[in-house]
Coordinates of C-alpha atoms in Angstrom, one line a residue:
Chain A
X1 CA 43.1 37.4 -21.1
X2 CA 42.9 33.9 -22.4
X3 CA 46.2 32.2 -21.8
X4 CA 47.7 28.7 -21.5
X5 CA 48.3 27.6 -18.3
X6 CA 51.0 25.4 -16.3
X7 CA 49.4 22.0 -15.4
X8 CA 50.8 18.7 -14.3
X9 CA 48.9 14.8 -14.6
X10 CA 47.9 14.0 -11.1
X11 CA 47.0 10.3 -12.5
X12 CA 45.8 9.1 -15.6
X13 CA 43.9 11.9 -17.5
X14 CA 43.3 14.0 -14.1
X15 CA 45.2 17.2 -14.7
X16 CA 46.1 20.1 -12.1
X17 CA 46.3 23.3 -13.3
X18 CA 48.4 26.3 -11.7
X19 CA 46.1 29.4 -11.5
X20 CA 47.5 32.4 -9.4
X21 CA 45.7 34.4 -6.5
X22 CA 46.6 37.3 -8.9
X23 CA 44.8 35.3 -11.8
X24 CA 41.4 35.9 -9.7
X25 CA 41.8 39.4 -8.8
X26 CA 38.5 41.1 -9.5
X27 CA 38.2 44.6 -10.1
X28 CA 36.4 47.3 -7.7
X29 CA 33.3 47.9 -10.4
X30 CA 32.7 44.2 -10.8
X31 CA 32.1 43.6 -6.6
X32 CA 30.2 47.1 -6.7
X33 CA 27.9 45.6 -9.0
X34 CA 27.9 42.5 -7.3
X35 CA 26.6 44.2 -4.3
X36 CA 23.6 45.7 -5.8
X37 CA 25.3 49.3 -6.8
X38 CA 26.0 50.5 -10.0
X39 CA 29.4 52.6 -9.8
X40 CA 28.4 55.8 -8.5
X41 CA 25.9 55.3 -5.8
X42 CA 28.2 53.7 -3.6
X43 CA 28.5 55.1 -0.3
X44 CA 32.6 56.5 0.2
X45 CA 32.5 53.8 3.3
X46 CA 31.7 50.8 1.4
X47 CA 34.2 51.7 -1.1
X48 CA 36.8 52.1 1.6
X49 CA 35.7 48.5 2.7
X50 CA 35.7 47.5 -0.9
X51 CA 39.3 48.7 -1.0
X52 CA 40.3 46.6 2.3
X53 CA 38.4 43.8 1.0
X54 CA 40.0 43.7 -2.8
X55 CA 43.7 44.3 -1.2
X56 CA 42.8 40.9 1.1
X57 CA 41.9 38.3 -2.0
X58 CA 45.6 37.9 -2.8
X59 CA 46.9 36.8 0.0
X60 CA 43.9 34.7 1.2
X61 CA 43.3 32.9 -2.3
X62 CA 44.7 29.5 -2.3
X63 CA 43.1 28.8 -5.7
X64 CA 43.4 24.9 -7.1
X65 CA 41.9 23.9 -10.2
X66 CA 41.6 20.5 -12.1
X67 CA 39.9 19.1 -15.1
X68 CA 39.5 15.7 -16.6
X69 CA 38.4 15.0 -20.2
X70 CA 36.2 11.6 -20.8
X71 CA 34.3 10.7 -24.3
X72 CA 30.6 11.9 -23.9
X73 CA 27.6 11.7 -25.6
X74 CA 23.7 12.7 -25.1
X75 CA 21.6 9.5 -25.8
X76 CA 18.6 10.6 -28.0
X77 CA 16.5 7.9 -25.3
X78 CA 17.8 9.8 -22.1
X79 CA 17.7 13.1 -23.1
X80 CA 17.6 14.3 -19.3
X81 CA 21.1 13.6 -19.1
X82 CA 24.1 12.5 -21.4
X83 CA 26.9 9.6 -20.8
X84 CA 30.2 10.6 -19.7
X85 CA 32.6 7.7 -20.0
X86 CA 30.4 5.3 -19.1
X87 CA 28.5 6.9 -16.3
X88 CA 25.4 8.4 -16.6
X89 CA 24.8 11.9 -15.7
X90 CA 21.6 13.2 -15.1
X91 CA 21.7 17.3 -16.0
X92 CA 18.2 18.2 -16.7
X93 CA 17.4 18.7 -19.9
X94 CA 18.3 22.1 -20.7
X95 CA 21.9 21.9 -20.0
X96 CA 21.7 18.3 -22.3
X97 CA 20.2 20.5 -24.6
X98 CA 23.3 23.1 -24.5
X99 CA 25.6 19.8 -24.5
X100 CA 23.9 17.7 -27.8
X101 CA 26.8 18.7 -30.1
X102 CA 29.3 17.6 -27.4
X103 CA 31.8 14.4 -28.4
X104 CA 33.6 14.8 -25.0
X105 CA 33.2 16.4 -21.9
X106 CA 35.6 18.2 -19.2
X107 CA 34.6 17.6 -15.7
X108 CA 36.2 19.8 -13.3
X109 CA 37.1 21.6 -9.7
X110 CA 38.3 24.1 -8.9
X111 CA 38.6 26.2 -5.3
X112 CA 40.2 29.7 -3.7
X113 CA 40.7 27.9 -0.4
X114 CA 39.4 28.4 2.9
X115 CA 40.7 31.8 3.8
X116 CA 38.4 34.2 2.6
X117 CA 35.4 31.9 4.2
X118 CA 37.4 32.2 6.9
X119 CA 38.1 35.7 6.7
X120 CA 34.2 36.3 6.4
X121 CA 33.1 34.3 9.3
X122 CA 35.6 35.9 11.5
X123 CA 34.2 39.4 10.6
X124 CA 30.7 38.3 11.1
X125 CA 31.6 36.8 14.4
X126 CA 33.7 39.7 15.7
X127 CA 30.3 42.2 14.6
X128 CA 31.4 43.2 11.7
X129 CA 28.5 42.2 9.2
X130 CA 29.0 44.7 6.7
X131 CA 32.5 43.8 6.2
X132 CA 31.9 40.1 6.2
X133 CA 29.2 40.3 3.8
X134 CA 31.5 42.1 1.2
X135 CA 34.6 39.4 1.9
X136 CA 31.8 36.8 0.9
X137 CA 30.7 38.0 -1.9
X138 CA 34.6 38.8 -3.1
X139 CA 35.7 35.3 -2.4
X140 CA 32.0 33.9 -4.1
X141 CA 33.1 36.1 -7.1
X142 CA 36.7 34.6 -7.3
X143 CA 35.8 31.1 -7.3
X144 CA 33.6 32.0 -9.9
X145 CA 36.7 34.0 -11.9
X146 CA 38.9 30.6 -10.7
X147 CA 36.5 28.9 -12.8
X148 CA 36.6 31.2 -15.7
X149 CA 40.0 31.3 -15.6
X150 CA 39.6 27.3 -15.4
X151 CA 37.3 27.4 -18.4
X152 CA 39.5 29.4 -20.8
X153 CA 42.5 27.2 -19.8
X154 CA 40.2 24.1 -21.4
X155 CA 39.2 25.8 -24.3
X156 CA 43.0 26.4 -25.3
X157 CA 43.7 23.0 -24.1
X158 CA 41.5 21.5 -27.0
X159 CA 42.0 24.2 -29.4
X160 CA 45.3 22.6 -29.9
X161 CA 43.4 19.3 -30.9
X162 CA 41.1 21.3 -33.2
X163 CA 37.8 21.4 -31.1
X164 CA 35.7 23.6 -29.6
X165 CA 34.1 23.9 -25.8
X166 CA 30.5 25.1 -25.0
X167 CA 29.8 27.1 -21.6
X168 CA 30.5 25.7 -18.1
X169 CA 27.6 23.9 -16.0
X170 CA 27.5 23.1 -12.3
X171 CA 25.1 21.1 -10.3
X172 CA 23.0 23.3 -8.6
X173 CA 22.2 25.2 -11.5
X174 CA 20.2 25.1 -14.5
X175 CA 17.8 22.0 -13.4
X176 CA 21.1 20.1 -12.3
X177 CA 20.4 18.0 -9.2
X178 CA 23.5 19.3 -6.4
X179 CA 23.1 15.7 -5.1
X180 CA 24.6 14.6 -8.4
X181 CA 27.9 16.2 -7.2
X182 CA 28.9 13.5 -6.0
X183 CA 28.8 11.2 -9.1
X184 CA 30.8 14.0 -10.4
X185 CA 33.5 13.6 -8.0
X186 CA 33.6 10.1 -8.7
X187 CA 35.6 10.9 -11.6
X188 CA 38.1 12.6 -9.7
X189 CA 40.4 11.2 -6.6
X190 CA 39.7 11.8 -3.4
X191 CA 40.4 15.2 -2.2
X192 CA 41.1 16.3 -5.3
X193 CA 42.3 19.9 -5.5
X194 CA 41.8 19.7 -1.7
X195 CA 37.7 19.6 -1.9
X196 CA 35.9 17.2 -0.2
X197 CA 32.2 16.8 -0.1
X198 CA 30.3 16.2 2.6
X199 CA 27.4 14.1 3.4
X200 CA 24.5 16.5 2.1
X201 CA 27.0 17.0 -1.1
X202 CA 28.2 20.8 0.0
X203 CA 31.9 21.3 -1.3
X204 CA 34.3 22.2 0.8
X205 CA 35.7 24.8 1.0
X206 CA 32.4 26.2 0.6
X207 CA 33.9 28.7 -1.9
X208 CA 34.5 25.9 -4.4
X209 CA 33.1 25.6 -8.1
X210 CA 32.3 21.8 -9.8
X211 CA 30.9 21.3 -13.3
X212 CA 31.2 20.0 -16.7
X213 CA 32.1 21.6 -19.9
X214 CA 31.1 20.0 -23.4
X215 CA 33.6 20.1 -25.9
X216 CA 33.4 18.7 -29.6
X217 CA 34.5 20.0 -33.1
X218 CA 31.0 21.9 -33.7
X219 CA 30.5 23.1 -29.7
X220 CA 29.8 26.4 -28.7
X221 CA 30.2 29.2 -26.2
X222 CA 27.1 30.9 -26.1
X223 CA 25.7 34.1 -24.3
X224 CA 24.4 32.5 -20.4
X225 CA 20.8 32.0 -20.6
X226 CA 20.4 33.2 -17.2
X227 CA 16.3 32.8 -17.6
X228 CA 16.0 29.4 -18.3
X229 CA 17.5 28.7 -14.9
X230 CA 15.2 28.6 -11.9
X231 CA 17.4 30.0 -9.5
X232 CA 16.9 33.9 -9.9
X233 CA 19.6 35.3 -7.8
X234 CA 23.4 34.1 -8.1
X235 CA 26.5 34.7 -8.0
X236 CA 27.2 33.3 -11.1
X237 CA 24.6 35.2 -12.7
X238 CA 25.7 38.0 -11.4
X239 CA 28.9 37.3 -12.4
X240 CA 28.6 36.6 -15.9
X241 CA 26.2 39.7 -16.5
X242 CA 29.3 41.6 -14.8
X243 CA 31.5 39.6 -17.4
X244 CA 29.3 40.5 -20.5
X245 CA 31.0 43.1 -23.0
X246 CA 29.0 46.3 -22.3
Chain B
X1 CA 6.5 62.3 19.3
X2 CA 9.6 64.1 20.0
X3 CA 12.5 65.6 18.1
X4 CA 14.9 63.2 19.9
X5 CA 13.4 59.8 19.2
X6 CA 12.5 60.7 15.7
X7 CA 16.3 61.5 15.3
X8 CA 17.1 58.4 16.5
X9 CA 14.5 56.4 14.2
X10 CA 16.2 58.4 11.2
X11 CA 19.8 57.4 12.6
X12 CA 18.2 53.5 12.7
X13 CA 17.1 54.0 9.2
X14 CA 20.4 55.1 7.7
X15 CA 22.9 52.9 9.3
X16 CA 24.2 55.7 11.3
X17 CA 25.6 53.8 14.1
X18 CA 27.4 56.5 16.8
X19 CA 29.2 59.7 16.1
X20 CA 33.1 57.7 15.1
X21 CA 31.1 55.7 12.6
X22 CA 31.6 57.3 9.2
X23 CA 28.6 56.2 7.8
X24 CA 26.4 57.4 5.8
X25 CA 28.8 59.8 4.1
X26 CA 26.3 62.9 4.5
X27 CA 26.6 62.4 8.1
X28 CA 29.6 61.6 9.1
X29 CA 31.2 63.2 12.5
X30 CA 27.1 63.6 13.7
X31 CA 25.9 61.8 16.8
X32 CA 24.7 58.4 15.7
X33 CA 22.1 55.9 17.5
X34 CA 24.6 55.4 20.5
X35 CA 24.9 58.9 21.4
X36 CA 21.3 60.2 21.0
X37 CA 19.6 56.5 22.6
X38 CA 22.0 58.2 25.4
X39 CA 20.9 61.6 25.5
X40 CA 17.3 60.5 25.3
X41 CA 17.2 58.6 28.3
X42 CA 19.6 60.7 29.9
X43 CA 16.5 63.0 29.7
X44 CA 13.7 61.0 30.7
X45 CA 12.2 60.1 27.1
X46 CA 9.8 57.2 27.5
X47 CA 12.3 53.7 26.7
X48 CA 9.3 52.1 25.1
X49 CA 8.9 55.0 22.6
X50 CA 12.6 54.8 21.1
X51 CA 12.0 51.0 20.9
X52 CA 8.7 51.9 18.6
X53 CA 10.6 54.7 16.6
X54 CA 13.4 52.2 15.6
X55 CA 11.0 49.4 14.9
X56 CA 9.2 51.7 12.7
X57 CA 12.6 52.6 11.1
X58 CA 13.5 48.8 10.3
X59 CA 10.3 48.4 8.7
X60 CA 11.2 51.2 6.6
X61 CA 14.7 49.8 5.5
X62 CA 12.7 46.6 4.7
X63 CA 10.5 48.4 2.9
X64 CA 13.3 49.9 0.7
X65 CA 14.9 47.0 0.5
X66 CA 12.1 44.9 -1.3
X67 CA 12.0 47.7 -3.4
X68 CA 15.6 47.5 -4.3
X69 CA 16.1 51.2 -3.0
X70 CA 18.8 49.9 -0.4
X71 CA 20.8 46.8 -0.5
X72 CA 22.4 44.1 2.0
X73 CA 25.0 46.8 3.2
X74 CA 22.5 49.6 4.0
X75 CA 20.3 46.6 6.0
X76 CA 23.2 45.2 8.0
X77 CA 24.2 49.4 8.9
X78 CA 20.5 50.0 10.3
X79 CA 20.4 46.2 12.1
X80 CA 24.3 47.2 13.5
X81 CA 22.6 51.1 14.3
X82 CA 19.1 49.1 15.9
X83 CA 21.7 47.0 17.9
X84 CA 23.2 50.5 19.6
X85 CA 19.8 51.6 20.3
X86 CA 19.0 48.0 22.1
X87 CA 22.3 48.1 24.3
X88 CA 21.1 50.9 26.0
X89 CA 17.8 49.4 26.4
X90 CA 18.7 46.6 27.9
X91 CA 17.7 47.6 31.2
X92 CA 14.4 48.2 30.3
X93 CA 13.8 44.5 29.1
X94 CA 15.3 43.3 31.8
X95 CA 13.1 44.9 34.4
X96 CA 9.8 44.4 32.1
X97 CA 9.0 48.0 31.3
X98 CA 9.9 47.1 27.7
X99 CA 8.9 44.0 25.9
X100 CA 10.1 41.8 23.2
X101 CA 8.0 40.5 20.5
X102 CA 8.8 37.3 21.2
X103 CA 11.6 34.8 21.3
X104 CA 12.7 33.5 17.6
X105 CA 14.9 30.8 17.5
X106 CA 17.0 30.2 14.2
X107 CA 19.5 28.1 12.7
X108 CA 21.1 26.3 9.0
X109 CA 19.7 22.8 9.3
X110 CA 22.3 20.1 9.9
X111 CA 24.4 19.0 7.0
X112 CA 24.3 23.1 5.9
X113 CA 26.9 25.6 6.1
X114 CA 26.1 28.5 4.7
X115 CA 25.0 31.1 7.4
X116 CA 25.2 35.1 5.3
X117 CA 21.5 34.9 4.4
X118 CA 20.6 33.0 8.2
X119 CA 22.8 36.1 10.1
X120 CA 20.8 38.7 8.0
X121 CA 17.5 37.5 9.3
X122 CA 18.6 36.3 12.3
X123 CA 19.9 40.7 12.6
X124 CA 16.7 42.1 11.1
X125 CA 14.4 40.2 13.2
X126 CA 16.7 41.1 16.3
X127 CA 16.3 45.0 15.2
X128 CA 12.7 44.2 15.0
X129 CA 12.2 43.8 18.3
X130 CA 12.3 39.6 19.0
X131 CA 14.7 38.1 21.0
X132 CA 16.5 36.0 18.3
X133 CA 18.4 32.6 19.2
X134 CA 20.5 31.6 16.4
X135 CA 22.1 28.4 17.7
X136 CA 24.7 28.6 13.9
X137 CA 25.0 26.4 11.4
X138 CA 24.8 22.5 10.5
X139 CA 22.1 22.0 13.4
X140 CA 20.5 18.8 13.7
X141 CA 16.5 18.9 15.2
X142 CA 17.8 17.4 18.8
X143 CA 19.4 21.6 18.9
X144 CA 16.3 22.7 17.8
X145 CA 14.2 20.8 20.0
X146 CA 16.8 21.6 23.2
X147 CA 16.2 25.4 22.8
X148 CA 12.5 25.4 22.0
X149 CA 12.3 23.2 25.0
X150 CA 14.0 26.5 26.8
X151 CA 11.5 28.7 25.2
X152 CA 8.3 26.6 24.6
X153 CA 6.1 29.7 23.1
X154 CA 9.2 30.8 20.7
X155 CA 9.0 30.8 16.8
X156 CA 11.5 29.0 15.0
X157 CA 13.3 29.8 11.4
X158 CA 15.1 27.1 9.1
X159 CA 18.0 27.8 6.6
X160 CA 18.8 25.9 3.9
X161 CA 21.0 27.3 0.9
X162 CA 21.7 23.6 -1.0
X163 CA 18.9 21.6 -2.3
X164 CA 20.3 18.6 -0.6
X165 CA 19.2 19.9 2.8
X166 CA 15.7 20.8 2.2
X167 CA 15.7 16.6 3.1
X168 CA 17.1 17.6 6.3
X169 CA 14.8 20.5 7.0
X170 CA 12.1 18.4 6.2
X171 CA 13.2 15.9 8.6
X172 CA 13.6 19.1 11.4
X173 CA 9.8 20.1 10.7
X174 CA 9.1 16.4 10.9
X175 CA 10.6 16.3 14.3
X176 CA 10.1 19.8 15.6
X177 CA 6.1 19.3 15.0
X178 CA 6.1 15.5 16.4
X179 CA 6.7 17.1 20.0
X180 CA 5.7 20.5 19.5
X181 CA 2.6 20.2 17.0
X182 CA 1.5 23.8 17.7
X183 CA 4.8 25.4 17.1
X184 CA 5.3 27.9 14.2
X185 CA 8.0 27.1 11.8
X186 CA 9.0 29.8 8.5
X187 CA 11.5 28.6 6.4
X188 CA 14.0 30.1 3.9
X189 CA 16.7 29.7 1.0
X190 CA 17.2 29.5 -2.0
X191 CA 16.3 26.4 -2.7
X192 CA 12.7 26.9 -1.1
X193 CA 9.2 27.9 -2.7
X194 CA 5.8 28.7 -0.7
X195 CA 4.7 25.1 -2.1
X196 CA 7.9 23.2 -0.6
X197 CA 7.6 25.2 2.6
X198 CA 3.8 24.0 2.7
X199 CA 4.9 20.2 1.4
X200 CA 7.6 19.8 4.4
X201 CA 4.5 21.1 7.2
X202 CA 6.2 24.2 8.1
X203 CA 3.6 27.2 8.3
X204 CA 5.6 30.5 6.8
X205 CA 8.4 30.5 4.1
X206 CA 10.4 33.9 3.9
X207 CA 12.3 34.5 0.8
X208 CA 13.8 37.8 2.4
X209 CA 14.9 38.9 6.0
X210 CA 11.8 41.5 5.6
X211 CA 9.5 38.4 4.4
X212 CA 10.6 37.2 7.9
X213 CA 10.0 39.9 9.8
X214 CA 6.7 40.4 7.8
X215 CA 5.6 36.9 8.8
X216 CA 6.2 37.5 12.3
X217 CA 4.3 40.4 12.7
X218 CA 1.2 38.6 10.9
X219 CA 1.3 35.4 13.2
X220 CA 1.8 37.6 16.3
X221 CA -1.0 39.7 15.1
X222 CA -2.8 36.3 14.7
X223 CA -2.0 35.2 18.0

């Protein structure tokens, strides 16, 4: 449920917002599906480990989640990218495309921690696979719900002031370059929520999210248009498919 | 071939690891791959054979994988079952009486983390019969080119997950080939294609751990 969330001013316009482990809980259905099974072919086993797994994210999510919100524009010239602040932003076009009505945009991170990572490499290390594989998944899915979670905050955030936000885009995705990741984190200070990047641009924790979210008096949340993105298999996909009202 | 190693091929195939394992559900508290691998050379049964059974039953998986049949779970049981089956036949590798496909060395490329989709092929092409060495993740070409100098005839697989590192896996081809031009390379991730795989001079790209082991089986039929 969409609610208003605690959050403090790091520095000038750089906010922190308090998001509980329990705000990322996921339910059973939502990891089955995640894993490739629809609710009842799902061997009793990997629902025990399910189980195991599910009863681990509170504990082991250390989610941290910030946002700042800059004036933004898509420059009919450039229309690969649009201007945030006074920094350039190359998206690709579709997600300018997504982001023309934007006035401002909300550049954010947001991260569960390292434990569940942790958690999954252990498993894989001690021979457990199986069990690793679902603890990675889990902790890819609740980044992903920190993010929503993130996202909704936003939207009530700017509500207040009258506008409106669009959908969320990270680099990576939708013809976003993830080298551009760092120009995002430009905007933030360093470490940030605790994420750093490293030299090939990979957040860590690796179980992080980045992106931008347009927001304006006429923008718009729209249904994810999953196939205009060139990555076929994601979580994020996978998640928002698992998100979408049945 | 006989009732034993076909038992143990079907164990291989369904994840059914040894008799405590409780999976799969329908036949829980049955002997599983341990047990029987046991019993089968307990009696005499030809080592060599219940290496072929199992290899035919991870080609199966693979086969029901690509069809979306099974998923990661099911894969990682059978590689975890194929892994009983090889601990018993140890021995036999040892003394030559069975042999190994090859040597396949794997690894993330440096500046990389990610390792799920690396540790699924590095298990399936294991189960398949190579001996795999996955020196991990973040590995810069000097690793590579360390271990391939170990095992000059091996076959080496790049990871990449970000799009940042197919720079760096370009740059381990790069190197790789300069002192091992007849080497084969596959690559995968997510970022890759067929036509970046070709661009970067490696001469495979596997989108799946099957694709892998698929790949493997045609250059060693090449060879």
């Amino acid at each position: 449920m969409e609610r208003l969330l605690p959050q403090s001013e790091r520095e000038e316009g750089v906010f922190e917002v308090t998001i509980d482990a329990a705000d990322v809980t996921i339910s059973k259905e939502v990891l089955y599906r995640a894993l490739g099974y629809s609710d009842n072919r799902i061997d009793p086993h990997f629902k025990d480990i399910v189980d195991h797994v599910l009863a681990g994210i509170h504990d082991l999510c250390a989610v941290r989640a910030g946002y700042r919100v800059l004036d933004a524009h898509v420059k009919a010239d450039r229309g690969e990218g649009l201007v945030v602040g006074r920094t350039f932003i190359t998206t690709g076009c579709t997600i300018a495309g997504q982001l023309k009505n934007a006035e401002k945009a909300a550049l954010f991170l947001c991260t569960i921690g390292p434990g569940m990572e942790a958690w999954s490499r252990r498993l894989f290390r001690e021979g457990d696979p199986v069990r690793g594989h679902f603890v990675d998944t889990a902790a890819s899915l609740a980044a992903e719900k920190a993010a929503a979670v993130l996202h909704d905050h936003i939207g009530l955030v700017m509500a207040g002031g009258g506008l409106k936000v669009t959908n969320r885009f990270s680099p990576g995705y939708c013809g976003w370059p993830v080298a551009d990741q760092r120009r995002l984190f430009s905007f933030f200070p360093e470490n940030f929520c605790g994420i750093s990047l490293t030299e090939s641009a990979l957040m860590v924790p690796v179980k992080s999210v980045s992106g931008m979210i347009g927001i304006g008096a006429h923008a718009m949340r729209e249904n994810y248009s999953c196939e205009r993105c060139s990555r076929k298999e994601c979580t994020a996909s996978r998640a928002y498919k698992n998100s979408a009202p049945t | 071939m006989n009732e034993l190693v076909e038992t143990i091929g079907r164990c291989v195939e369904r994840g059914k690891i040894n008799k405590a394992s409780p999976f799969p559900g329908d036949m829980k508290g049955l002997d599983g791959a341990d047990e029987l691998t046991h019993q089968a050379l307990e009696a005499g049964t030809d080592a060599e054979a219940i290496l072929q059974a199992c290899i035919a039953a991870m080609v199966r998986i693979g086969e029901k994988f690509g069809r979306n049949e099974v998923f990661v779970p099911e894969m990682l049981m059978a590689a975890k079952a194929m892994k009983a089956v090889t601990e018993h036949l140890k021995p036999f590798f040892q003394s030559g009486s069975v042999q190994a496909k090859g040597t396949f060395i794997i690894g993330t490329v440096a500046g990389d983390l990610h390792d799920i989709g690396k540790n699924l092929v590095s298990m399936f092409v294991e189960g398949n019969g190579w001996n795999v060495v996955d020196l991990g993740v973040d590995v810069k070409p000097e690793k590579f080119i360390d271990a391939i100098r170990k095992q000059p005839k091996c076959v080496v697989g790049l990871s990449a997950l970000l799009t940042t590192t197919i720079v760096s896996m370009s740059k381990t081809v790069q190197e790789i080939r300069a002192l091992f031009p007849s080497i084969n390379i596959v690559v995968g991730g997510a970022p890759l294609t067929m036509e970046i795989a070709k661009e970067m001079g490696a001469n495979g790209y596997a989108r799946d751990p099957q694709g892998a082991v698929r790949w493997l089986a045609a250059i060693r039929e090449a060879s």
